[in-house]
């Protein structure tokens, strides 16, 4: 099995982390981009009021896991489920942070 999307998304994770931290202002900016790009990691920060290591690890591995799912099941089958889960986590993240979507 070739891990084409797994490797691509794993490499893409690094610049996305730096971009998210830059727009978050290292804690003094806007967290909307972090919520959109890494929603489950953001939930780990908002819900328990402290940063859980499990959520941070999943945030780092999130896109590699998405790529692995696409590699295993194909893009046409798995992409709608990945997008639906990701958007659902984004909505939950905004609701947990008491922000509005609009």
Tab-separated table of N, CA, C and O in Angstrom:
chain	number	residue	atom	x	y	z
A	1	UNK	N	0.836	-1.175	0.000
A	1	UNK	CA	0.000	0.000	0.000
A	1	UNK	C	0.885	1.243	0.000
A	1	UNK	O	1.850	1.323	0.751
A	2	UNK	N	0.543	2.164	-0.839
A	2	UNK	CA	1.284	3.421	-0.879
A	2	UNK	C	0.607	4.428	0.048
A	2	UNK	O	-0.607	4.507	0.092
A	3	UNK	N	1.395	5.171	0.749
A	3	UNK	CA	0.887	6.161	1.695
A	3	UNK	C	1.060	7.560	1.122
A	3	UNK	O	1.682	8.420	1.737
A	4	UNK	N	0.513	7.782	-0.038
A	4	UNK	CA	0.687	9.053	-0.733
A	4	UNK	C	0.060	10.211	0.041
A	4	UNK	O	0.708	11.210	0.325
A	5	UNK	N	-1.222	10.097	0.379
A	5	UNK	CA	-1.907	11.189	1.074
A	5	UNK	C	-1.487	11.283	2.531
A	5	UNK	O	-1.481	12.370	3.099
A	6	UNK	N	-1.147	10.171	3.132
A	6	UNK	CA	-0.667	10.207	4.514
A	6	UNK	C	0.599	11.039	4.611
A	6	UNK	O	0.717	11.915	5.480
A	7	UNK	N	1.539	10.803	3.723
A	7	UNK	CA	2.787	11.572	3.728
A	7	UNK	C	2.547	13.033	3.366
A	7	UNK	O	3.127	13.938	3.978
A	8	UNK	N	1.701	13.271	2.375
A	8	UNK	CA	1.415	14.646	1.958
A	8	UNK	C	0.782	15.444	3.091
A	8	UNK	O	1.195	16.571	3.393
A	9	UNK	N	-0.222	14.865	3.743
A	9	UNK	CA	-0.898	15.584	4.820
A	9	UNK	C	-0.019	15.715	6.062
A	9	UNK	O	-0.137	16.689	6.804
A	10	UNK	N	0.859	14.751	6.305
A	10	UNK	CA	1.780	14.860	7.442
A	10	UNK	C	2.745	16.018	7.239
A	10	UNK	O	3.034	16.764	8.180
A	11	UNK	N	3.228	16.192	6.025
A	11	UNK	CA	4.120	17.314	5.727
A	11	UNK	C	3.348	18.633	5.776
A	11	UNK	O	3.862	19.650	6.242
A	12	UNK	N	2.109	18.624	5.334
A	12	UNK	CA	1.283	19.827	5.337
A	12	UNK	C	0.950	20.295	6.759
A	12	UNK	O	0.700	21.481	6.983
A	13	UNK	N	0.989	19.401	7.714
A	13	UNK	CA	0.656	19.731	9.095
A	13	UNK	C	1.611	20.768	9.684
A	13	UNK	O	1.179	21.671	10.402
A	14	UNK	N	2.883	20.667	9.372
A	14	UNK	CA	3.891	21.559	9.976
A	14	UNK	C	3.622	23.025	9.636
A	14	UNK	O	3.540	23.861	10.548
A	15	UNK	N	3.457	23.411	8.358
A	15	UNK	CA	3.170	24.822	8.101
A	15	UNK	C	1.807	25.255	8.639
A	15	UNK	O	1.648	26.426	9.034
A	16	UNK	N	0.847	24.337	8.701
A	16	UNK	CA	-0.452	24.708	9.250
A	16	UNK	C	-0.374	24.997	10.745
A	16	UNK	O	-1.081	25.869	11.241
A	17	UNK	N	0.472	24.281	11.454
A	17	UNK	CA	0.662	24.563	12.883
A	17	UNK	C	1.263	25.950	13.072
A	17	UNK	O	0.787	26.741	13.896
A	18	UNK	N	2.300	26.270	12.312
A	18	UNK	CA	2.920	27.587	12.434
A	18	UNK	C	1.959	28.699	12.031
A	18	UNK	O	1.916	29.746	12.673
A	19	UNK	N	1.176	28.482	10.989
A	19	UNK	CA	0.197	29.474	10.553
A	19	UNK	C	-0.867	29.690	11.622
A	19	UNK	O	-1.241	30.837	11.917
A	20	UNK	N	-1.329	28.629	12.234
A	20	UNK	CA	-2.345	28.737	13.279
A	20	UNK	C	-1.818	29.471	14.505
A	20	UNK	O	-2.500	30.326	15.069
A	21	UNK	N	-0.606	29.147	14.914
A	21	UNK	CA	-0.020	29.815	16.084
A	21	UNK	C	0.245	31.286	15.776
A	21	UNK	O	0.046	32.160	16.625
A	22	UNK	N	0.646	31.586	14.542
A	22	UNK	CA	0.882	32.976	14.159
A	22	UNK	C	-0.406	33.790	14.248
A	22	UNK	O	-0.413	34.884	14.811
A	23	UNK	N	-1.506	33.275	13.723
A	23	UNK	CA	-2.761	34.014	13.771
A	23	UNK	C	-3.377	34.021	15.162
A	23	UNK	O	-4.190	34.889	15.459
A	24	UNK	N	-3.009	33.069	15.986
A	24	UNK	CA	-3.493	33.086	17.362
A	24	UNK	C	-2.706	34.074	18.206
A	24	UNK	O	-3.071	34.346	19.337
A	25	UNK	N	-1.635	34.617	17.660
A	25	UNK	CA	-0.848	35.607	18.390
A	25	UNK	C	-0.186	35.022	19.610
A	25	UNK	O	-0.014	35.707	20.609
A	26	UNK	N	0.165	33.751	19.555
A	26	UNK	CA	0.792	33.040	20.670
A	26	UNK	C	-0.042	33.162	21.933
A	26	UNK	O	0.460	33.276	23.039
A	27	UNK	N	-1.363	33.155	21.786
A	27	UNK	CA	-2.271	33.199	22.922
A	27	UNK	C	-2.993	34.516	23.083
A	27	UNK	O	-3.875	34.630	23.918
A	28	UNK	N	-2.662	35.528	22.282
A	28	UNK	CA	-3.276	36.845	22.442
A	28	UNK	C	-4.026	37.288	21.193
A	28	UNK	O	-4.321	38.452	21.032
A	29	UNK	N	-4.336	36.367	20.324
A	29	UNK	CA	-4.990	36.723	19.069
A	29	UNK	C	-6.330	36.041	18.914
A	29	UNK	O	-7.033	35.764	19.872
A	30	UNK	N	-6.653	35.721	17.682
A	30	UNK	CA	-7.922	35.118	17.343
A	30	UNK	C	-7.733	33.614	17.153
A	30	UNK	O	-6.866	33.186	16.406
A	31	UNK	N	-8.574	32.830	17.799
A	31	UNK	CA	-8.454	31.374	17.742
A	31	UNK	C	-9.317	30.749	16.651
A	31	UNK	O	-9.436	29.536	16.592
A	32	UNK	N	-9.925	31.542	15.791
A	32	UNK	CA	-10.825	31.007	14.768
A	32	UNK	C	-10.093	30.090	13.807
A	32	UNK	O	-10.621	29.044	13.415
A	33	UNK	N	-8.884	30.440	13.401
A	33	UNK	CA	-8.148	29.609	12.454
A	33	UNK	C	-7.750	28.270	13.083
A	33	UNK	O	-7.807	27.232	12.418
A	34	UNK	N	-7.385	28.282	14.354
A	34	UNK	CA	-7.071	27.027	15.035
A	34	UNK	C	-8.313	26.150	15.118
A	34	UNK	O	-8.245	24.941	14.925
A	35	UNK	N	-9.466	26.769	15.374
A	35	UNK	CA	-10.704	26.010	15.453
A	35	UNK	C	-11.049	25.369	14.117
A	35	UNK	O	-11.533	24.246	14.062
A	36	UNK	N	-10.775	26.072	13.035
A	36	UNK	CA	-11.109	25.556	11.704
A	36	UNK	C	-10.117	24.484	11.258
A	36	UNK	O	-10.502	23.471	10.690
A	37	UNK	N	-8.837	24.688	11.510
A	37	UNK	CA	-7.830	23.748	11.019
A	37	UNK	C	-7.671	22.544	11.944
A	37	UNK	O	-7.602	21.409	11.491
A	38	UNK	N	-7.608	22.775	13.237
A	38	UNK	CA	-7.403	21.694	14.210
A	38	UNK	C	-8.544	21.685	15.231
A	38	UNK	O	-8.354	22.023	16.398
A	39	UNK	N	-9.756	21.277	14.822
A	39	UNK	CA	-10.900	21.411	15.729
A	39	UNK	C	-10.833	20.517	16.970
A	39	UNK	O	-11.206	20.954	18.054
A	40	UNK	N	-10.358	19.298	16.845
A	40	UNK	CA	-10.332	18.420	18.012
A	40	UNK	C	-9.260	18.855	19.003
A	40	UNK	O	-9.457	18.794	20.212
A	41	UNK	N	-8.157	19.327	18.510
A	41	UNK	CA	-7.115	19.869	19.383
A	41	UNK	C	-7.641	21.088	20.135
A	41	UNK	O	-7.394	21.257	21.323
A	42	UNK	N	-8.407	21.926	19.442
A	42	UNK	CA	-8.996	23.102	20.082
A	42	UNK	C	-10.001	22.705	21.147
A	42	UNK	O	-10.069	23.343	22.203
A	43	UNK	N	-10.770	21.660	20.905
A	43	UNK	CA	-11.711	21.185	21.923
A	43	UNK	C	-10.982	20.719	23.170
A	43	UNK	O	-11.474	20.889	24.276
A	44	UNK	N	-9.814	20.150	22.999
A	44	UNK	CA	-9.030	19.721	24.143
A	44	UNK	C	-8.521	20.879	24.979
A	44	UNK	O	-8.208	20.713	26.145
A	45	UNK	N	-8.452	22.055	24.387
A	45	UNK	CA	-8.031	23.248	25.126
A	45	UNK	C	-9.219	23.912	25.799
A	45	UNK	O	-9.144	24.357	26.937
A	46	UNK	N	-10.358	23.959	25.114
A	46	UNK	CA	-11.522	24.695	25.607
A	46	UNK	C	-12.298	23.925	26.673
A	46	UNK	O	-12.639	24.482	27.707
A	47	UNK	N	-12.567	22.664	26.444
A	47	UNK	CA	-13.470	21.936	27.327
A	47	UNK	C	-12.916	21.699	28.738
A	47	UNK	O	-13.578	22.014	29.704
A	48	UNK	N	-11.718	21.141	28.913
A	48	UNK	CA	-11.269	20.890	30.287
A	48	UNK	C	-10.570	22.083	30.940
A	48	UNK	O	-10.097	21.965	32.053
A	49	UNK	N	-10.485	23.227	30.271
A	49	UNK	CA	-9.821	24.431	30.771
A	49	UNK	C	-8.330	24.263	31.005
A	49	UNK	O	-7.719	25.041	31.711
A	50	UNK	N	-7.743	23.226	30.479
A	50	UNK	CA	-6.291	23.095	30.452
A	50	UNK	C	-5.925	22.260	29.228
A	50	UNK	O	-6.765	21.588	28.652
A	51	UNK	N	-4.690	22.300	28.854
A	51	UNK	CA	-4.269	21.628	27.640
A	51	UNK	C	-3.960	20.171	27.947
A	51	UNK	O	-3.070	19.871	28.735
A	52	UNK	N	-4.710	19.287	27.331
A	52	UNK	CA	-4.489	17.857	27.502
A	52	UNK	C	-3.525	17.375	26.428
A	52	UNK	O	-3.666	17.713	25.256
A	53	UNK	N	-2.564	16.593	26.813
A	53	UNK	CA	-1.553	16.112	25.881
A	53	UNK	C	-2.163	15.224	24.801
A	53	UNK	O	-1.712	15.227	23.669
A	54	UNK	N	-3.213	14.480	25.136
A	54	UNK	CA	-3.841	13.602	24.152
A	54	UNK	C	-4.419	14.393	22.988
A	54	UNK	O	-4.306	13.998	21.838
A	55	UNK	N	-5.067	15.510	23.283
A	55	UNK	CA	-5.641	16.325	22.227
A	55	UNK	C	-4.564	16.996	21.385
A	55	UNK	O	-4.727	17.166	20.180
A	56	UNK	N	-3.471	17.380	21.997
A	56	UNK	CA	-2.381	17.977	21.228
A	56	UNK	C	-1.742	16.965	20.289
A	56	UNK	O	-1.430	17.279	19.141
A	57	UNK	N	-1.565	15.750	20.761
A	57	UNK	CA	-0.999	14.700	19.907
A	57	UNK	C	-1.944	14.412	18.750
A	57	UNK	O	-1.512	14.276	17.603
A	58	UNK	N	-3.244	14.339	19.024
A	58	UNK	CA	-4.182	14.097	17.942
A	58	UNK	C	-4.207	15.263	16.968
A	58	UNK	O	-4.358	15.059	15.762
A	59	UNK	N	-4.060	16.490	17.460
A	59	UNK	CA	-4.004	17.645	16.569
A	59	UNK	C	-2.818	17.578	15.624
A	59	UNK	O	-2.923	17.927	14.445
A	60	UNK	N	-1.698	17.107	16.118
A	60	UNK	CA	-0.513	16.977	15.278
A	60	UNK	C	-0.693	15.843	14.272
A	60	UNK	O	-0.295	15.944	13.113
A	61	UNK	N	-1.344	14.760	14.693
A	61	UNK	CA	-1.525	13.597	13.817
A	61	UNK	C	-2.811	13.633	12.999
A	61	UNK	O	-3.048	12.754	12.173
A	62	UNK	N	-3.634	14.652	13.194
A	62	UNK	CA	-4.956	14.707	12.591
A	62	UNK	C	-4.936	14.571	11.069
A	62	UNK	O	-5.644	13.731	10.506
A	63	UNK	N	-4.133	15.362	10.402
A	63	UNK	CA	-4.118	15.323	8.941
A	63	UNK	C	-3.466	14.046	8.414
A	63	UNK	O	-3.864	13.542	7.359
A	64	UNK	N	-2.501	13.506	9.127
A	64	UNK	CA	-1.919	12.227	8.720
A	64	UNK	C	-2.957	11.109	8.841
A	64	UNK	O	-3.008	10.209	7.993
A	65	UNK	N	-3.809	11.178	9.855
A	65	UNK	CA	-4.885	10.202	9.998
A	65	UNK	C	-5.896	10.360	8.868
A	65	UNK	O	-6.362	9.368	8.295
A	66	UNK	N	-6.231	11.604	8.528
A	66	UNK	CA	-7.121	11.838	7.387
A	66	UNK	C	-6.518	11.247	6.112
A	66	UNK	O	-7.214	10.600	5.330
A	67	UNK	N	-5.238	11.482	5.888
A	67	UNK	CA	-4.565	10.950	4.708
A	67	UNK	C	-4.542	9.434	4.704
A	67	UNK	O	-4.708	8.810	3.651
A	68	UNK	N	-4.348	8.836	5.855
A	68	UNK	CA	-4.334	7.377	5.957
A	68	UNK	C	-5.712	6.805	5.626
A	68	UNK	O	-5.820	5.777	4.953
A	69	UNK	N	-6.761	7.454	6.078
A	69	UNK	CA	-8.119	7.005	5.759
A	69	UNK	C	-8.362	7.112	4.256
A	69	UNK	O	-8.933	6.206	3.646
A	70	UNK	N	-7.904	8.204	3.639
A	70	UNK	CA	-8.063	8.362	2.193
A	70	UNK	C	-7.251	7.309	1.451
A	70	UNK	O	-7.721	6.740	0.459
A	71	UNK	N	-6.036	7.026	1.904
A	71	UNK	CA	-5.217	6.001	1.256
A	71	UNK	C	-5.859	4.618	1.348
A	71	UNK	O	-5.788	3.826	0.411
A	72	UNK	N	-6.462	4.294	2.474
A	72	UNK	CA	-7.027	2.962	2.671
A	72	UNK	C	-8.342	2.754	1.930
A	72	UNK	O	-8.586	1.686	1.371
A	73	UNK	N	-9.221	3.774	1.955
A	73	UNK	CA	-10.566	3.583	1.432
A	73	UNK	C	-10.843	4.342	0.136
A	73	UNK	O	-11.923	4.228	-0.416
A	74	UNK	N	-9.907	5.152	-0.311
A	74	UNK	CA	-10.107	5.931	-1.527
A	74	UNK	C	-10.774	7.259	-1.216
A	74	UNK	O	-11.530	7.395	-0.255
A	75	UNK	N	-10.485	8.227	-2.047
A	75	UNK	CA	-10.985	9.576	-1.805
A	75	UNK	C	-12.483	9.724	-1.997
A	75	UNK	O	-13.140	10.443	-1.252
A	76	UNK	N	-13.036	9.053	-2.984
A	76	UNK	CA	-14.461	9.208	-3.261
A	76	UNK	C	-15.330	8.624	-2.154
A	76	UNK	O	-16.412	9.124	-1.885
A	77	UNK	N	-14.854	7.582	-1.505
A	77	UNK	CA	-15.632	6.963	-0.432
A	77	UNK	C	-15.438	7.665	0.906
A	77	UNK	O	-16.382	7.839	1.664
A	78	UNK	N	-14.211	8.045	1.202
A	78	UNK	CA	-13.912	8.523	2.554
A	78	UNK	C	-13.966	10.043	2.707
A	78	UNK	O	-14.200	10.526	3.812
A	79	UNK	N	-13.748	10.785	1.649
A	79	UNK	CA	-13.683	12.242	1.770
A	79	UNK	C	-14.974	12.863	2.302
A	79	UNK	O	-14.905	13.752	3.159
A	80	UNK	N	-16.169	12.434	1.869
A	80	UNK	CA	-17.381	13.018	2.459
A	80	UNK	C	-17.495	12.783	3.964
A	80	UNK	O	-17.923	13.672	4.700
A	81	UNK	N	-17.082	11.616	4.434
A	81	UNK	CA	-17.151	11.327	5.870
A	81	UNK	C	-16.117	12.136	6.648
A	81	UNK	O	-16.401	12.623	7.747
A	82	UNK	N	-14.924	12.290	6.080
A	82	UNK	CA	-13.889	13.086	6.737
A	82	UNK	C	-14.325	14.541	6.836
A	82	UNK	O	-14.196	15.170	7.894
A	83	UNK	N	-14.851	15.088	5.747
A	83	UNK	CA	-15.309	16.484	5.757
A	83	UNK	C	-16.470	16.686	6.712
A	83	UNK	O	-16.520	17.685	7.441
A	84	UNK	N	-17.413	15.754	6.727
A	84	UNK	CA	-18.549	15.874	7.643
A	84	UNK	C	-18.096	15.842	9.096
A	84	UNK	O	-18.544	16.660	9.913
A	85	UNK	N	-17.200	14.929	9.433
A	85	UNK	CA	-16.694	14.861	10.808
A	85	UNK	C	-15.906	16.114	11.161
A	85	UNK	O	-16.040	16.648	12.272
A	86	UNK	N	-15.100	16.595	10.227
A	86	UNK	CA	-14.289	17.790	10.482
A	86	UNK	C	-15.187	19.014	10.703
A	86	UNK	O	-14.980	19.776	11.650
A	87	UNK	N	-16.194	19.199	9.846
A	87	UNK	CA	-17.093	20.346	10.004
A	87	UNK	C	-17.938	20.241	11.266
A	87	UNK	O	-18.219	21.245	11.913
A	88	UNK	N	-18.320	19.040	11.641
A	88	UNK	CA	-19.049	18.860	12.889
A	88	UNK	C	-18.183	19.242	14.086
A	88	UNK	O	-18.644	19.917	15.011
A	89	UNK	N	-16.915	18.864	14.054
A	89	UNK	CA	-15.998	19.242	15.133
A	89	UNK	C	-15.757	20.749	15.151
A	89	UNK	O	-15.591	21.341	16.226
A	90	UNK	N	-15.742	21.391	13.982
A	90	UNK	CA	-15.596	22.851	13.934
A	90	UNK	C	-16.794	23.518	14.607
A	90	UNK	O	-16.625	24.438	15.425
A	91	UNK	N	-17.989	23.063	14.287
A	91	UNK	CA	-19.195	23.646	14.891
A	91	UNK	C	-19.198	23.434	16.393
A	91	UNK	O	-19.493	24.358	17.165
A	92	UNK	N	-18.838	22.247	16.845
A	92	UNK	CA	-18.760	21.980	18.281
A	92	UNK	C	-17.696	22.862	18.935
A	92	UNK	O	-17.888	23.373	20.036
A	93	UNK	N	-16.576	23.076	18.244
A	93	UNK	CA	-15.523	23.931	18.781
A	93	UNK	C	-15.964	25.365	18.956
A	93	UNK	O	-15.703	25.995	19.984
A	94	UNK	N	-16.684	25.916	17.971
A	94	UNK	CA	-17.199	27.280	18.115
A	94	UNK	C	-18.238	27.375	19.209
A	94	UNK	O	-18.272	28.360	19.953
A	95	UNK	N	-19.074	26.364	19.325
A	95	UNK	CA	-20.098	26.384	20.370
A	95	UNK	C	-19.461	26.242	21.758
A	95	UNK	O	-19.902	26.874	22.715
A	96	UNK	N	-18.414	25.440	21.872
A	96	UNK	CA	-17.758	25.259	23.161
A	96	UNK	C	-17.019	26.509	23.596
A	96	UNK	O	-16.904	26.785	24.781
A	97	UNK	N	-16.544	27.278	22.636
A	97	UNK	CA	-15.833	28.510	22.967
A	97	UNK	C	-16.780	29.688	23.130
A	97	UNK	O	-16.325	30.816	23.311
A	98	UNK	N	-18.087	29.435	23.029
A	98	UNK	CA	-19.112	30.472	23.137
A	98	UNK	C	-18.964	31.548	22.068
A	98	UNK	O	-19.250	32.708	22.307
A	99	UNK	N	-18.496	31.150	20.919
A	99	UNK	CA	-18.425	32.043	19.770
A	99	UNK	C	-19.573	31.707	18.847
A	99	UNK	O	-20.134	30.632	18.892
A	100	UNK	N	-19.884	32.633	17.988
A	100	UNK	CA	-20.895	32.342	16.985
A	100	UNK	C	-20.211	31.970	15.683
A	100	UNK	O	-19.039	32.267	15.469
A	101	UNK	N	-20.929	31.315	14.817
A	101	UNK	CA	-20.370	30.925	13.536
A	101	UNK	C	-20.295	32.095	12.568
A	101	UNK	O	-19.534	32.088	11.626
A	102	UNK	N	-21.110	33.106	12.775
A	102	UNK	CA	-21.178	34.212	11.816
A	102	UNK	C	-20.860	35.533	12.459
A	102	UNK	O	-21.148	35.858	13.495
